[in-house]
């Protein structure tokens, strides 16, 4: 799973078009689901990284990330790391 997430991160970091395509395919809710504690730290970290890439310089994706409930889960994930 971590390898697949890394691949998605790399693909999505290249253009706004790939970010839009990933979001349209349902990646954002799936990634938010991976932020749950049962996913494991590596999967959670990579899911958070992909969400960051998807939202970066893409207002529609930022809105989708927030609407999917990612903000609370990302803050909780960061809190566990410190």
PDB file of N, CA and C in Angstrom, residues 23-54:
ATOM      1  N   UNK A  23      -8.639  13.206  -7.867  1.00  0.00           N
ATOM      2  CA  UNK A  23      -9.784  13.595  -7.038  1.00  0.00           C
ATOM      3  C   UNK A  23     -11.086  13.099  -7.655  1.00  0.00           C
ATOM      4  N   UNK A  24     -11.220  13.227  -8.959  1.00  0.00           N
ATOM      5  CA  UNK A  24     -12.435  12.772  -9.646  1.00  0.00           C
ATOM      6  C   UNK A  24     -12.618  11.263  -9.527  1.00  0.00           C
ATOM      7  N   UNK A  25     -11.512  10.548  -9.412  1.00  0.00           N
ATOM      8  CA  UNK A  25     -11.570   9.091  -9.272  1.00  0.00           C
ATOM      9  C   UNK A  25     -11.880   8.643  -7.844  1.00  0.00           C
ATOM     10  N   UNK A  26     -11.994   9.603  -6.920  1.00  0.00           N
ATOM     11  CA  UNK A  26     -12.351   9.259  -5.544  1.00  0.00           C
ATOM     12  C   UNK A  26     -11.172   9.087  -4.612  1.00  0.00           C
ATOM     13  N   UNK A  27     -10.014   9.594  -4.995  1.00  0.00           N
ATOM     14  CA  UNK A  27      -8.821   9.403  -4.171  1.00  0.00           C
ATOM     15  C   UNK A  27      -8.920  10.099  -2.811  1.00  0.00           C
ATOM     16  N   UNK A  28      -9.531  11.266  -2.768  1.00  0.00           N
ATOM     17  CA  UNK A  28      -9.522  12.029  -1.515  1.00  0.00           C
ATOM     18  C   UNK A  28     -10.250  11.303  -0.385  1.00  0.00           C
ATOM     19  N   UNK A  29     -11.486  10.857  -0.577  1.00  0.00           N
ATOM     20  CA  UNK A  29     -12.125  10.112   0.527  1.00  0.00           C
ATOM     21  C   UNK A  29     -11.380   8.823   0.893  1.00  0.00           C
ATOM     22  N   UNK A  30     -10.816   8.173  -0.108  1.00  0.00           N
ATOM     23  CA  UNK A  30     -10.051   6.942   0.172  1.00  0.00           C
ATOM     24  C   UNK A  30      -8.821   7.253   1.013  1.00  0.00           C
ATOM     25  N   UNK A  31      -8.132   8.332   0.676  1.00  0.00           N
ATOM     26  CA  UNK A  31      -6.937   8.723   1.434  1.00  0.00           C
ATOM     27  C   UNK A  31      -7.287   9.130   2.858  1.00  0.00           C
ATOM     28  N   UNK A  32      -8.385   9.842   3.019  1.00  0.00           N
ATOM     29  CA  UNK A  32      -8.828  10.233   4.363  1.00  0.00           C
ATOM     30  C   UNK A  32      -9.126   8.980   5.183  1.00  0.00           C
ATOM     31  N   UNK A  33      -9.713   7.980   4.558  1.00  0.00           N
ATOM     32  CA  UNK A  33      -9.973   6.716   5.236  1.00  0.00           C
ATOM     33  C   UNK A  33      -8.703   6.040   5.717  1.00  0.00           C
ATOM     34  N   UNK A  34      -7.609   6.236   4.996  1.00  0.00           N
ATOM     35  CA  UNK A  34      -6.331   5.630   5.387  1.00  0.00           C
ATOM     36  C   UNK A  34      -5.663   6.350   6.556  1.00  0.00           C
ATOM     37  N   UNK A  35      -6.182   7.501   6.934  1.00  0.00           N
ATOM     38  CA  UNK A  35      -5.624   8.218   8.080  1.00  0.00           C
ATOM     39  C   UNK A  35      -6.067   7.622   9.409  1.00  0.00           C
ATOM     40  N   UNK A  36      -6.944   6.643   9.387  1.00  0.00           N
ATOM     41  CA  UNK A  36      -7.404   5.995  10.610  1.00  0.00           C
ATOM     42  C   UNK A  36      -6.274   5.194  11.250  1.00  0.00           C
ATOM     43  N   UNK A  37      -6.357   5.031  12.531  1.00  0.00           N
ATOM     44  CA  UNK A  37      -5.297   4.389  13.318  1.00  0.00           C
ATOM     45  C   UNK A  37      -4.982   2.969  12.857  1.00  0.00           C
ATOM     46  N   UNK A  38      -5.952   2.255  12.346  1.00  0.00           N
ATOM     47  CA  UNK A  38      -5.719   0.861  11.972  1.00  0.00           C
ATOM     48  C   UNK A  38      -4.837   0.710  10.727  1.00  0.00           C
ATOM     49  N   UNK A  39      -4.573   1.802  10.009  1.00  0.00           N
ATOM     50  CA  UNK A  39      -3.816   1.723   8.755  1.00  0.00           C
ATOM     51  C   UNK A  39      -2.320   1.548   8.973  1.00  0.00           C
ATOM     52  N   UNK A  40      -1.805   1.935  10.102  1.00  0.00           N
ATOM     53  CA  UNK A  40      -0.367   1.854  10.345  1.00  0.00           C
ATOM     54  C   UNK A  40       0.315   3.171  10.012  1.00  0.00           C
ATOM     55  N   UNK A  41       1.395   3.446  10.714  1.00  0.00           N
ATOM     56  CA  UNK A  41       2.064   4.744  10.596  1.00  0.00           C
ATOM     57  C   UNK A  41       2.570   5.050   9.197  1.00  0.00           C
ATOM     58  N   UNK A  42       3.164   4.074   8.535  1.00  0.00           N
ATOM     59  CA  UNK A  42       3.696   4.303   7.196  1.00  0.00           C
ATOM     60  C   UNK A  42       2.613   4.660   6.201  1.00  0.00           C
ATOM     61  N   UNK A  43       1.507   3.940   6.273  1.00  0.00           N
ATOM     62  CA  UNK A  43       0.381   4.207   5.381  1.00  0.00           C
ATOM     63  C   UNK A  43      -0.226   5.565   5.702  1.00  0.00           C
ATOM     64  N   UNK A  44      -0.387   5.868   6.969  1.00  0.00           N
ATOM     65  CA  UNK A  44      -0.941   7.163   7.369  1.00  0.00           C
ATOM     66  C   UNK A  44      -0.066   8.307   6.886  1.00  0.00           C
ATOM     67  N   UNK A  45       1.230   8.181   7.068  1.00  0.00           N
ATOM     68  CA  UNK A  45       2.151   9.244   6.651  1.00  0.00           C
ATOM     69  C   UNK A  45       2.105   9.459   5.146  1.00  0.00           C
ATOM     70  N   UNK A  46       2.070   8.380   4.402  1.00  0.00           N
ATOM     71  CA  UNK A  46       2.042   8.508   2.940  1.00  0.00           C
ATOM     72  C   UNK A  46       0.693   9.049   2.467  1.00  0.00           C
ATOM     73  N   UNK A  47      -0.399   8.629   3.102  1.00  0.00           N
ATOM     74  CA  UNK A  47      -1.722   9.169   2.749  1.00  0.00           C
ATOM     75  C   UNK A  47      -1.766  10.670   3.017  1.00  0.00           C
ATOM     76  N   UNK A  48      -1.193  11.094   4.139  1.00  0.00           N
ATOM     77  CA  UNK A  48      -1.142  12.523   4.460  1.00  0.00           C
ATOM     78  C   UNK A  48      -0.324  13.278   3.415  1.00  0.00           C
ATOM     79  N   UNK A  49       0.777  12.693   2.972  1.00  0.00           N
ATOM     80  CA  UNK A  49       1.618  13.330   1.956  1.00  0.00           C
ATOM     81  C   UNK A  49       0.876  13.477   0.627  1.00  0.00           C
ATOM     82  N   UNK A  50       0.122  12.462   0.245  1.00  0.00           N
ATOM     83  CA  UNK A  50      -0.642  12.536  -1.004  1.00  0.00           C
ATOM     84  C   UNK A  50      -1.740  13.592  -0.882  1.00  0.00           C
ATOM     85  N   UNK A  51      -2.411  13.649   0.251  1.00  0.00           N
ATOM     86  CA  UNK A  51      -3.429  14.687   0.445  1.00  0.00           C
ATOM     87  C   UNK A  51      -2.812  16.070   0.326  1.00  0.00           C
ATOM     88  N   UNK A  52      -1.632  16.247   0.884  1.00  0.00           N
ATOM     89  CA  UNK A  52      -0.919  17.526   0.783  1.00  0.00           C
ATOM     90  C   UNK A  52      -0.684  17.880  -0.685  1.00  0.00           C
ATOM     91  N   UNK A  53      -0.165  16.930  -1.447  1.00  0.00           N
ATOM     92  CA  UNK A  53       0.116  17.164  -2.864  1.00  0.00           C
ATOM     93  C   UNK A  53      -1.168  17.484  -3.622  1.00  0.00           C
ATOM     94  N   UNK A  54      -2.228  16.742  -3.363  1.00  0.00           N
ATOM     95  CA  UNK A  54      -3.495  16.974  -4.065  1.00  0.00           C
ATOM     96  C   UNK A  54      -4.066  18.364  -3.785  1.00  0.00           C
TER      97      UNK A  54
END
